[in-house]
Structures are given as structure tokens and as C-alpha cells.
Amino acid sequence: MSKAIFEHYLPRFAADIIPSTDVGLILSITDKIDTITGMFLAGKMPSGSEDPFALKRKASGIVLSVLKGEYDFDLTDLINYNQQLYKESFDFKGINDLKINAGIKDFIIARYRFLLEKKGKRLDILESILGSGCCSILDIDLRYNAVEEFIGSEDIKKILFPMIRCKNIINKKEFEEVDKELLKEEYEKRLFSSVNKKKKAIKDLIRKKDYASVLAELYKFGEIVDLFFDKVLVMDKDKKVRSNRVSLIKKAVDLYLMLADFSRLTVEGCSSM
């Protein structure tokens, strides 16, 4: 018990030790998220280089403790829970809960970004993962490592380029459910079938945190996407057919976004959204 009480203060400064026990790690995370949430609600957010309450250090401590303990939780949910606890005891007038929640989440993730910068890591990989809406620090880290390793051994353009082609088509478009009866061309039927099969497979792989296999699935999926664009005229004269194809392409984009927004990656010879 005494060790856990001591460890919940860790890390106290840059390069300090991290709690060594689960109790110490969890206490450290909860204490720091509580302090950061309270300060943000009170309007005491760090400004530029000014950080009188050492909130950046506390946020870094959260990131390091989460990674060491391998705790997989949605950061937004934890912040929201803390906000509600504060609101039960204090009257914060004129507070935008969603804005505060997003601000705290971005503040903590910024410390993960800082850790990557210190190691000389690519930040575009992080931005692509954040584009998926992932809010678990551990999950962000696992996805980052998988994408980084994939880029080092495979041609990421085989995932990136097909996704960008899809995103360019659906930009500023409206979508509806895909009408299977309107799918007339062989390669749009193939794409429709592939999206549905891949979605189920990728969901299972994500649940297992097997992101290397997710990337392998998306790599193969890119061939189906390219064939679709090569063989099918998306902007058909028939408005219903055209709209249906655009909605189908949106489903393809959503499939990629289950892991990351690859269009945010910086790749030579590629113009992203």
C-alpha cells in the first residue's frame, strides 16, 4: 500500500522512474487525469511555454504509465467520467463539455506526439491513425508500430493510392445505403462483395489487435479498388446508378478508416486530400 501511494506521484520530473506496480500505475493515471480535467474546467490550461501547474508533465506521465501497463481504454470516456464527477460537486457555468473533452484529449495525445518527436519518429503516421478516430493511447501506439513496420517492408502506396482515389471521388458528396439491385457491372459487384467480407475479417483482426494482418488485408483490397476504377465508370448518366456507386466507394473509404486515414501519410509522388 505504501509503495502504491508513493508511486502514484510518479513520474515527478523528466526521466523519472515510472510506477512498477499495477496499483501504482492506475493510481498515477487517475490522479493525473483528475488534476488535468479539473484545471481545464477551471480555465487553467497551459498557454505556450507557460505551464505553472506542470500539466504537461502529468500528461506525459499518463502516456508513459498507460504504455507500461498496457492499459487499453478510450481516453474520451475516461475524461468524460472525470468531467461528470466534477460537475456533481461544482457549478461550471458556460462550459462546453465537448470542447473541454476534446481539448484534454488533444493535450494528452500531444505528449505522445512529443515522445515520438524525441525518438525522431514520423508524425504523419500518427496523424493517419488519429484520422481513424482512435482514442486509446495503447491502441494508437500498437497501430503506429504496425504501420511503421509495414512501411519499412512493403509498398504502402498499394494502400495509400487506392484510398486517395476513393476519397477524391466522395469529397463533398452525399451518401445512402448501397442498393444491391443497382449493381450491374462485374467489378462493382466484386467491390461490394469484397467490402463486406473484408469488413468482417478486419473487425475480428482489430479485436485481436492484429494490425499487421489488417494491413495485409487492406493491401490486397487495393487491387480490387483499382480494378473497380479501371473497369467501371463511376459518374454514370443514370443518377441512381451514379449515386449508388459513390455510396459504395464511401464504404471502401470506411474500410480503410477502420485502421487509419492513410491519405494523411506523406509519400513521394503522392498528392493527398
mmCIF file of N, CA and C in Angstrom, residues 11-90:
data_model
loop_
_atom_site.group_PDB
_atom_site.id
_atom_site.type_symbol
_atom_site.label_atom_id
_atom_site.label_comp_id
_atom_site.label_asym_id
_atom_site.label_seq_id
_atom_site.Cartn_x
_atom_site.Cartn_y
_atom_site.Cartn_z
ATOM 1 N N PRO A 11 5.598 9.797 -12.802
ATOM 2 C CA PRO A 11 6.931 10.390 -12.709
ATOM 3 C C PRO A 11 6.849 11.835 -12.218
ATOM 4 N N ARG A 12 7.801 12.231 -11.400
ATOM 5 C CA ARG A 12 7.787 13.578 -10.814
ATOM 6 C C ARG A 12 8.502 14.611 -11.671
ATOM 7 N N PHE A 13 9.347 14.149 -12.581
ATOM 8 C CA PHE A 13 10.111 15.048 -13.455
ATOM 9 C C PHE A 13 10.560 14.255 -14.676
ATOM 10 N N ALA A 14 11.085 14.951 -15.671
ATOM 11 C CA ALA A 14 11.543 14.290 -16.895
ATOM 12 C C ALA A 14 12.592 13.235 -16.561
ATOM 13 N N ALA A 15 12.470 12.068 -17.178
ATOM 14 C CA ALA A 15 13.406 10.950 -16.984
ATOM 15 C C ALA A 15 13.269 10.294 -15.613
ATOM 16 N N ASP A 16 12.214 10.651 -14.846
ATOM 17 C CA ASP A 16 11.970 9.995 -13.562
ATOM 18 C C ASP A 16 11.468 8.574 -13.811
ATOM 19 N N ILE A 17 11.499 7.736 -12.785
ATOM 20 C CA ILE A 17 11.018 6.365 -12.913
ATOM 21 C C ILE A 17 9.496 6.340 -13.053
ATOM 22 N N ILE A 18 8.988 5.243 -13.625
ATOM 23 C CA ILE A 18 7.552 5.030 -13.808
ATOM 24 C C ILE A 18 7.102 4.036 -12.740
ATOM 25 N N PRO A 19 5.865 4.137 -12.256
ATOM 26 C CA PRO A 19 5.373 3.147 -11.283
ATOM 27 C C PRO A 19 5.636 1.719 -11.755
ATOM 28 N N SER A 20 5.957 0.840 -10.812
ATOM 29 C CA SER A 20 6.322 -0.534 -11.157
ATOM 30 C C SER A 20 5.202 -1.532 -10.900
ATOM 31 N N THR A 21 4.122 -1.097 -10.244
ATOM 32 C CA THR A 21 3.008 -1.999 -9.930
ATOM 33 C C THR A 21 1.745 -1.528 -10.630
ATOM 34 N N ASP A 22 0.812 -2.457 -10.843
ATOM 35 C CA ASP A 22 -0.455 -2.079 -11.464
ATOM 36 C C ASP A 22 -1.205 -1.051 -10.617
ATOM 37 N N VAL A 23 -1.217 -1.258 -9.300
ATOM 38 C CA VAL A 23 -1.915 -0.316 -8.420
ATOM 39 C C VAL A 23 -1.289 1.071 -8.539
ATOM 40 N N GLY A 24 0.050 1.112 -8.514
ATOM 41 C CA GLY A 24 0.740 2.387 -8.640
ATOM 42 C C GLY A 24 0.477 3.058 -9.976
ATOM 43 N N LEU A 25 0.491 2.280 -11.055
ATOM 44 C CA LEU A 25 0.237 2.827 -12.391
ATOM 45 C C LEU A 25 -1.181 3.385 -12.513
ATOM 46 N N ILE A 26 -2.156 2.603 -12.026
ATOM 47 C CA ILE A 26 -3.551 3.031 -12.130
ATOM 48 C C ILE A 26 -3.823 4.253 -11.267
ATOM 49 N N LEU A 27 -3.283 4.280 -10.066
ATOM 50 C CA LEU A 27 -3.434 5.460 -9.206
ATOM 51 C C LEU A 27 -2.791 6.686 -9.852
ATOM 52 N N SER A 28 -1.630 6.494 -10.448
ATOM 53 C CA SER A 28 -0.930 7.589 -11.104
ATOM 54 C C SER A 28 -1.759 8.162 -12.247
ATOM 55 N N ILE A 29 -2.327 7.280 -13.059
ATOM 56 C CA ILE A 29 -3.150 7.723 -14.195
ATOM 57 C C ILE A 29 -4.390 8.476 -13.709
ATOM 58 N N THR A 30 -5.099 7.908 -12.730
ATOM 59 C CA THR A 30 -6.341 8.523 -12.263
ATOM 60 C C THR A 30 -6.085 9.859 -11.564
ATOM 61 N N ASP A 31 -5.013 9.924 -10.776
ATOM 62 C CA ASP A 31 -4.679 11.179 -10.099
ATOM 63 C C ASP A 31 -4.364 12.277 -11.111
ATOM 64 N N LYS A 32 -3.603 11.928 -12.130
ATOM 65 C CA LYS A 32 -3.176 12.931 -13.112
ATOM 66 C C LYS A 32 -4.324 13.359 -14.021
ATOM 67 N N ILE A 33 -5.173 12.419 -14.430
ATOM 68 C CA ILE A 33 -6.312 12.790 -15.278
ATOM 69 C C ILE A 33 -7.295 13.640 -14.489
ATOM 70 N N ASP A 34 -7.415 13.370 -13.194
ATOM 71 C CA ASP A 34 -8.282 14.165 -12.323
ATOM 72 C C ASP A 34 -7.772 15.603 -12.237
ATOM 73 N N THR A 35 -6.485 15.767 -12.040
ATOM 74 C CA THR A 35 -5.896 17.109 -11.934
ATOM 75 C C THR A 35 -6.033 17.875 -13.248
ATOM 76 N N ILE A 36 -5.704 17.225 -14.358
ATOM 77 C CA ILE A 36 -5.779 17.891 -15.662
ATOM 78 C C ILE A 36 -7.210 18.299 -15.985
ATOM 79 N N THR A 37 -8.162 17.396 -15.738
ATOM 80 C CA THR A 37 -9.570 17.706 -16.009
ATOM 81 C C THR A 37 -10.033 18.896 -15.177
ATOM 82 N N GLY A 38 -9.703 18.894 -13.890
ATOM 83 C CA GLY A 38 -10.098 19.993 -13.015
ATOM 84 C C GLY A 38 -9.517 21.320 -13.464
ATOM 85 N N MET A 39 -8.256 21.317 -13.872
ATOM 86 C CA MET A 39 -7.601 22.543 -14.314
ATOM 87 C C MET A 39 -8.208 23.067 -15.612
ATOM 88 N N PHE A 40 -8.523 22.168 -16.527
ATOM 89 C CA PHE A 40 -9.140 22.596 -17.785
ATOM 90 C C PHE A 40 -10.532 23.172 -17.529
ATOM 91 N N LEU A 41 -11.289 22.543 -16.637
ATOM 92 C CA LEU A 41 -12.624 23.044 -16.309
ATOM 93 C C LEU A 41 -12.550 24.412 -15.646
ATOM 94 N N ALA A 42 -11.478 24.631 -14.899
ATOM 95 C CA ALA A 42 -11.295 25.916 -14.216
ATOM 96 C C ALA A 42 -10.649 26.954 -15.118
ATOM 97 N N GLY A 43 -10.360 26.582 -16.354
ATOM 98 C CA GLY A 43 -9.762 27.518 -17.293
ATOM 99 C C GLY A 43 -8.280 27.733 -17.089
ATOM 100 N N LYS A 44 -7.616 26.798 -16.455
ATOM 101 C CA LYS A 44 -6.184 26.933 -16.152
ATOM 102 C C LYS A 44 -5.337 26.085 -17.109
ATOM 103 N N MET A 45 -5.655 26.125 -18.381
ATOM 104 C CA MET A 45 -4.899 25.347 -19.360
ATOM 105 C C MET A 45 -3.535 25.984 -19.610
ATOM 106 N N PRO A 46 -2.528 25.158 -19.898
ATOM 107 C CA PRO A 46 -1.210 25.698 -20.250
ATOM 108 C C PRO A 46 -1.305 26.572 -21.497
ATOM 109 N N SER A 47 -0.502 27.616 -21.544
ATOM 110 C CA SER A 47 -0.510 28.527 -22.683
ATOM 111 C C SER A 47 0.918 28.715 -23.162
ATOM 112 N N GLY A 48 1.210 28.211 -24.368
ATOM 113 C CA GLY A 48 2.554 28.324 -24.900
ATOM 114 C C GLY A 48 3.548 27.613 -24.003
ATOM 115 N N SER A 49 4.567 28.360 -23.574
ATOM 116 C CA SER A 49 5.590 27.775 -22.695
ATOM 117 C C SER A 49 5.194 27.871 -21.227
ATOM 118 N N GLU A 50 4.076 28.545 -20.952
ATOM 119 C CA GLU A 50 3.612 28.711 -19.579
ATOM 120 C C GLU A 50 2.843 27.471 -19.121
ATOM 121 N N ASP A 51 3.341 26.833 -18.084
ATOM 122 C CA ASP A 51 2.691 25.646 -17.533
ATOM 123 C C ASP A 51 2.922 25.603 -16.021
ATOM 124 N N PRO A 52 2.322 26.559 -15.306
ATOM 125 C CA PRO A 52 2.605 26.694 -13.869
ATOM 126 C C PRO A 52 2.187 25.501 -13.016
ATOM 127 N N PHE A 53 1.247 24.709 -13.510
ATOM 128 C CA PHE A 53 0.783 23.553 -12.725
ATOM 129 C C PHE A 53 1.370 22.231 -13.233
ATOM 130 N N ALA A 54 2.370 22.336 -14.088
ATOM 131 C CA ALA A 54 3.080 21.160 -14.617
ATOM 132 C C ALA A 54 2.125 20.128 -15.224
ATOM 133 N N LEU A 55 1.126 20.618 -15.954
ATOM 134 C CA LEU A 55 0.147 19.706 -16.543
ATOM 135 C C LEU A 55 0.742 18.886 -17.687
ATOM 136 N N LYS A 56 1.724 19.458 -18.389
ATOM 137 C CA LYS A 56 2.361 18.700 -19.472
ATOM 138 C C LYS A 56 3.098 17.484 -18.906
ATOM 139 N N ARG A 57 3.763 17.681 -17.785
ATOM 140 C CA ARG A 57 4.457 16.567 -17.149
ATOM 141 C C ARG A 57 3.463 15.491 -16.709
ATOM 142 N N LYS A 58 2.331 15.935 -16.178
ATOM 143 C CA LYS A 58 1.308 14.979 -15.750
ATOM 144 C C LYS A 58 0.736 14.216 -16.952
ATOM 145 N N ALA A 59 0.535 14.931 -18.052
ATOM 146 C CA ALA A 59 0.022 14.272 -19.260
ATOM 147 C C ALA A 59 1.036 13.260 -19.792
ATOM 148 N N SER A 60 2.306 13.625 -19.761
ATOM 149 C CA SER A 60 3.351 12.686 -20.178
ATOM 150 C C SER A 60 3.365 11.460 -19.268
ATOM 151 N N GLY A 61 3.136 11.688 -17.984
ATOM 152 C CA GLY A 61 3.080 10.581 -17.027
ATOM 153 C C GLY A 61 1.940 9.628 -17.339
ATOM 154 N N ILE A 62 0.804 10.172 -17.768
ATOM 155 C CA ILE A 62 -0.331 9.333 -18.157
ATOM 156 C C ILE A 62 0.051 8.452 -19.339
ATOM 157 N N VAL A 63 0.644 9.065 -20.352
ATOM 158 C CA VAL A 63 1.035 8.320 -21.554
ATOM 159 C C VAL A 63 2.015 7.201 -21.216
ATOM 160 N N LEU A 64 3.045 7.539 -20.452
ATOM 161 C CA LEU A 64 4.071 6.544 -20.104
ATOM 162 C C LEU A 64 3.500 5.410 -19.250
ATOM 163 N N SER A 65 2.614 5.755 -18.332
ATOM 164 C CA SER A 65 2.019 4.739 -17.460
ATOM 165 C C SER A 65 1.082 3.822 -18.233
ATOM 166 N N VAL A 66 0.309 4.390 -19.139
ATOM 167 C CA VAL A 66 -0.592 3.586 -19.970
ATOM 168 C C VAL A 66 0.207 2.592 -20.814
ATOM 169 N N LEU A 67 1.278 3.067 -21.427
ATOM 170 C CA LEU A 67 2.082 2.205 -22.287
ATOM 171 C C LEU A 67 2.791 1.121 -21.475
ATOM 172 N N LYS A 68 3.278 1.493 -20.288
ATOM 173 C CA LYS A 68 3.961 0.493 -19.472
ATOM 174 C C LYS A 68 2.986 -0.570 -18.967
ATOM 175 N N GLY A 69 1.815 -0.147 -18.537
ATOM 176 C CA GLY A 69 0.828 -1.099 -18.013
ATOM 177 C C GLY A 69 0.022 -1.784 -19.093
ATOM 178 N N GLU A 70 0.154 -1.281 -20.344
ATOM 179 C CA GLU A 70 -0.607 -1.827 -21.478
ATOM 180 C C GLU A 70 -2.107 -1.782 -21.198
ATOM 181 N N TYR A 71 -2.576 -0.603 -20.765
ATOM 182 C CA TYR A 71 -3.991 -0.414 -20.451
ATOM 183 C C TYR A 71 -4.706 0.128 -21.681
ATOM 184 N N ASP A 72 -5.698 -0.618 -22.130
ATOM 185 C CA ASP A 72 -6.438 -0.248 -23.334
ATOM 186 C C ASP A 72 -7.798 0.320 -22.943
ATOM 187 N N PHE A 73 -7.916 1.631 -22.975
ATOM 188 C CA PHE A 73 -9.200 2.274 -22.676
ATOM 189 C C PHE A 73 -9.359 3.516 -23.533
ATOM 190 N N ASP A 74 -10.602 3.897 -23.734
ATOM 191 C CA ASP A 74 -10.916 5.078 -24.537
ATOM 192 C C ASP A 74 -10.668 6.326 -23.693
ATOM 193 N N LEU A 75 -9.740 7.141 -24.122
ATOM 194 C CA LEU A 75 -9.369 8.345 -23.381
ATOM 195 C C LEU A 75 -10.556 9.297 -23.236
ATOM 196 N N THR A 76 -11.371 9.398 -24.268
ATOM 197 C CA THR A 76 -12.542 10.278 -24.234
ATOM 198 C C THR A 76 -13.513 9.855 -23.141
ATOM 199 N N ASP A 77 -13.721 8.549 -22.990
ATOM 200 C CA ASP A 77 -14.632 8.051 -21.960
ATOM 201 C C ASP A 77 -14.121 8.380 -20.559
ATOM 202 N N LEU A 78 -12.815 8.211 -20.338
ATOM 203 C CA LEU A 78 -12.237 8.495 -19.024
ATOM 204 C C LEU A 78 -12.350 9.978 -18.701
ATOM 205 N N ILE A 79 -12.070 10.823 -19.679
ATOM 206 C CA ILE A 79 -12.174 12.276 -19.469
ATOM 207 C C ILE A 79 -13.615 12.660 -19.165
ATOM 208 N N ASN A 80 -14.550 12.099 -19.922
ATOM 209 C CA ASN A 80 -15.967 12.399 -19.706
ATOM 210 C C ASN A 80 -16.411 11.986 -18.308
ATOM 211 N N TYR A 81 -15.940 10.819 -17.850
ATOM 212 C CA TYR A 81 -16.275 10.352 -16.498
ATOM 213 C C TYR A 81 -15.771 11.344 -15.448
ATOM 214 N N ASN A 82 -14.550 11.831 -15.625
ATOM 215 C CA ASN A 82 -13.996 12.807 -14.688
ATOM 216 C C ASN A 82 -14.766 14.121 -14.720
ATOM 217 N N GLN A 83 -15.161 14.538 -15.919
ATOM 218 C CA GLN A 83 -15.945 15.764 -16.039
ATOM 219 C C GLN A 83 -17.245 15.652 -15.250
ATOM 220 N N GLN A 84 -17.906 14.519 -15.381
ATOM 221 C CA GLN A 84 -19.176 14.334 -14.685
ATOM 222 C C GLN A 84 -18.993 14.348 -13.169
ATOM 223 N N LEU A 85 -17.912 13.770 -12.676
ATOM 224 C CA LEU A 85 -17.627 13.792 -11.236
ATOM 225 C C LEU A 85 -17.457 15.227 -10.741
ATOM 226 N N TYR A 86 -16.749 16.030 -11.511
ATOM 227 C CA TYR A 86 -16.559 17.436 -11.127
ATOM 228 C C TYR A 86 -17.884 18.197 -11.149
ATOM 229 N N LYS A 87 -18.717 17.922 -12.149
ATOM 230 C CA LYS A 87 -19.974 18.649 -12.287
ATOM 231 C C LYS A 87 -20.963 18.290 -11.186
ATOM 232 N N GLU A 88 -20.777 17.118 -10.566
ATOM 233 C CA GLU A 88 -21.633 16.739 -9.448
ATOM 234 C C GLU A 88 -21.323 17.563 -8.197
ATOM 235 N N SER A 89 -20.108 18.101 -8.122
ATOM 236 C CA SER A 89 -19.685 18.840 -6.923
ATOM 237 C C SER A 89 -19.538 20.341 -7.151
ATOM 238 N N PHE A 90 -19.340 20.747 -8.411
ATOM 239 C CA PHE A 90 -19.110 22.160 -8.692
ATOM 240 C C PHE A 90 -19.995 22.626 -9.843
#
